[in-house]
Each structure stands twice: as C-alpha cells, then as structure tokens.
C-alpha cells in the first residue's frame, strides 16, 4: 500500500515496500526547494529502519543539480547504514544530469521500479560507491 510522506507545492513523495525495497516515488519537480524536503523524508524512513531504497523518478518533471546532490547525500547515509540504492524510471532529461555530472556509472539505474525490485537487496552493496563494484 502506497503511503504519502511529502506534499509540497510542486511535488509529492510516496513510498511502498516491495521485496525488501522501500520504493520512493517522486512526482513533480526536484530542485533547490524540494530536494532538501525529499532528503529529510528519506532520512526519516531510514531512521524508522528502512535500509534499501529504489528512487522511482518516473514522474519527475524537472530535476537540477540540487536533485543530484540530494541523491548523493542520501547515498552517503545509506552507505553508512549498509543500505542499498537503485534508481528507476529516470527520463532522458534526468539521465542527462547523471551523464553530465559523471555520476551515471555510480548508480544502478533500471528502466522500471518493477525491474529494480525484482531481486532482493544486498546489504552493503554501496560499500564501493561512488565507484561501481566489479562483479
């Protein structure tokens, strides 16, 4: 059952738990105003015991470098807690931010949340972040 955790003027965030993953669905704009709110929402879930996240960006209409910074901040927190992170459903506009920043290879980016949650999370999978693990 999807639960809304953030309602903002230009954005809404909800989550569901699927196959050991906490799927965070962001709907709207991710920018200087909303990125800190999303980060705090994820940290709250982390503090509640969630460790493995899929960030579903399929409904993101706009994301700037502040959004990428928020994802990096979340990743650092998850790594400290032996968590995992996958990105799902990123549009070509959002992928461009990952590519331009050089961060594309640092994340597992999958076409859909269903594909991202198909296999159970591996604790500590971010141990080598930001460099992809050789496996």
Coordinates of C-alpha atoms in Angstrom, one line a residue:
X1 CA 0.0 0.0 0.0
X2 CA 1.5 3.3 -1.1
X3 CA 1.9 5.9 1.7
X4 CA 2.3 9.6 1.0
X5 CA 5.1 11.1 3.1
X6 CA 5.6 14.6 1.5
X7 CA 3.2 17.0 -0.1
X8 CA 4.7 20.2 -1.5
X9 CA 3.5 22.8 -3.9
X10 CA 5.3 21.3 -6.9
X11 CA 6.0 17.8 -5.7
X12 CA 4.6 14.8 -3.9
X13 CA 6.6 11.8 -2.5
X14 CA 5.1 8.5 -1.5
X15 CA 6.6 5.1 -0.7
X16 CA 5.7 1.4 -0.7
X17 CA 7.7 -1.7 0.3
X18 CA 8.3 -4.3 -2.3
X19 CA 10.5 -7.4 -2.0
X20 CA 12.7 -5.8 0.8
X21 CA 13.0 -2.5 -1.1
X22 CA 11.4 0.8 0.0
X23 CA 10.3 2.3 -3.3
X24 CA 10.2 6.1 -3.1
X25 CA 8.1 7.6 -5.9
X26 CA 8.8 11.2 -6.6
X27 CA 6.1 13.1 -8.5
X28 CA 6.9 16.6 -9.7
X29 CA 9.9 18.9 -9.6
X30 CA 13.2 18.2 -7.8
X31 CA 15.1 21.4 -7.3
X32 CA 16.6 23.7 -4.6
X33 CA 13.2 24.0 -2.9
X34 CA 12.1 20.4 -2.9
X35 CA 15.4 18.4 -2.8
X36 CA 16.0 19.1 0.9
X37 CA 12.4 18.0 1.7
X38 CA 12.9 14.7 -0.1
X39 CA 16.2 14.1 1.6
X40 CA 14.6 14.6 5.0
X41 CA 11.8 12.3 4.1
X42 CA 14.2 9.5 3.1
X43 CA 16.3 10.1 6.3
X44 CA 13.1 9.8 8.4
X45 CA 12.4 6.4 6.7
X46 CA 16.0 5.4 7.3
X47 CA 15.6 6.3 11.0
X48 CA 12.5 4.1 11.1
X49 CA 14.5 1.1 9.9
X50 CA 14.2 1.2 6.1
X51 CA 17.7 0.4 4.6
X52 CA 17.2 -0.5 0.9
X53 CA 15.7 2.1 -1.4
X54 CA 14.6 2.4 -5.0
X55 CA 14.2 6.0 -6.1
X56 CA 11.5 6.0 -8.7
X57 CA 11.9 9.1 -10.8
X58 CA 9.3 8.2 -13.5
X59 CA 7.1 11.1 -12.6
X60 CA 9.8 13.7 -12.1
X61 CA 9.0 16.6 -14.4
X62 CA 12.2 18.6 -13.7
X63 CA 15.4 17.9 -11.8
X64 CA 18.5 20.1 -11.5
X65 CA 21.9 19.7 -9.9
X66 CA 20.3 20.1 -6.4
X67 CA 18.4 17.0 -7.1
X68 CA 21.5 15.1 -7.9
X69 CA 23.1 16.5 -4.8
X70 CA 20.2 15.2 -2.8
X71 CA 20.7 11.7 -4.3
X72 CA 24.4 11.8 -3.4
X73 CA 23.6 12.8 0.2
X74 CA 21.0 10.0 0.5
X75 CA 23.5 7.6 -0.9
X76 CA 26.1 8.5 1.7
X77 CA 23.6 8.0 4.5
X78 CA 22.6 4.6 3.1
X79 CA 26.2 3.5 2.7
X80 CA 26.8 4.4 6.4
X81 CA 23.9 2.1 7.3
X82 CA 24.8 -0.8 5.0
X83 CA 21.9 0.0 2.8
X84 CA 21.3 -0.2 -1.0
X85 CA 20.0 2.2 -3.6
X86 CA 18.7 1.8 -7.1
X87 CA 17.3 4.5 -9.4
X88 CA 14.3 3.6 -11.5
X89 CA 12.3 5.0 -14.4
X90 CA 14.6 8.1 -15.0
X91 CA 13.6 10.1 -18.1
X92 CA 16.2 11.0 -20.7
X93 CA 16.2 14.6 -19.2
X94 CA 17.0 13.2 -15.7
X95 CA 19.6 10.7 -17.1
X96 CA 21.3 13.7 -18.8
X97 CA 22.0 15.2 -15.4
X98 CA 23.7 11.9 -14.3
X99 CA 25.7 11.8 -17.6
X100 CA 26.8 15.4 -17.5
X101 CA 27.9 15.1 -13.8
X102 CA 29.8 11.9 -14.5
X103 CA 27.7 10.1 -11.9
X104 CA 25.9 7.8 -14.4
X105 CA 28.3 4.8 -13.7
X106 CA 28.0 5.3 -9.9
X107 CA 24.4 4.2 -9.8
X108 CA 22.3 1.2 -10.7
X109 CA 19.7 2.7 -13.0
X110 CA 16.9 0.4 -14.1
X111 CA 14.0 1.0 -16.6
X112 CA 11.3 0.5 -14.0
X113 CA 10.6 0.1 -10.3
X114 CA 9.4 -3.5 -11.1
X115 CA 12.8 -4.4 -12.5
X116 CA 14.6 -2.6 -9.7
X117 CA 12.7 -4.7 -7.1
X118 CA 12.8 -8.0 -8.9
X119 CA 15.8 -9.2 -6.9
X120 CA 16.1 -8.7 -3.1
X121 CA 18.6 -6.1 -1.9
X122 CA 22.1 -6.9 -0.9
X123 CA 23.2 -5.2 2.3
X124 CA 26.4 -3.2 1.9
X125 CA 26.0 -3.0 -1.9
X126 CA 27.1 0.7 -1.6
X127 CA 30.4 -0.2 0.1
X128 CA 32.4 0.8 -3.0
X129 CA 30.3 3.8 -4.0
X130 CA 30.8 6.1 -5.9
X131 CA 32.8 3.6 -8.0
X132 CA 30.8 0.6 -9.4
X133 CA 31.7 -2.7 -7.9
X134 CA 33.4 -5.2 -10.3
X135 CA 31.2 -8.2 -10.3

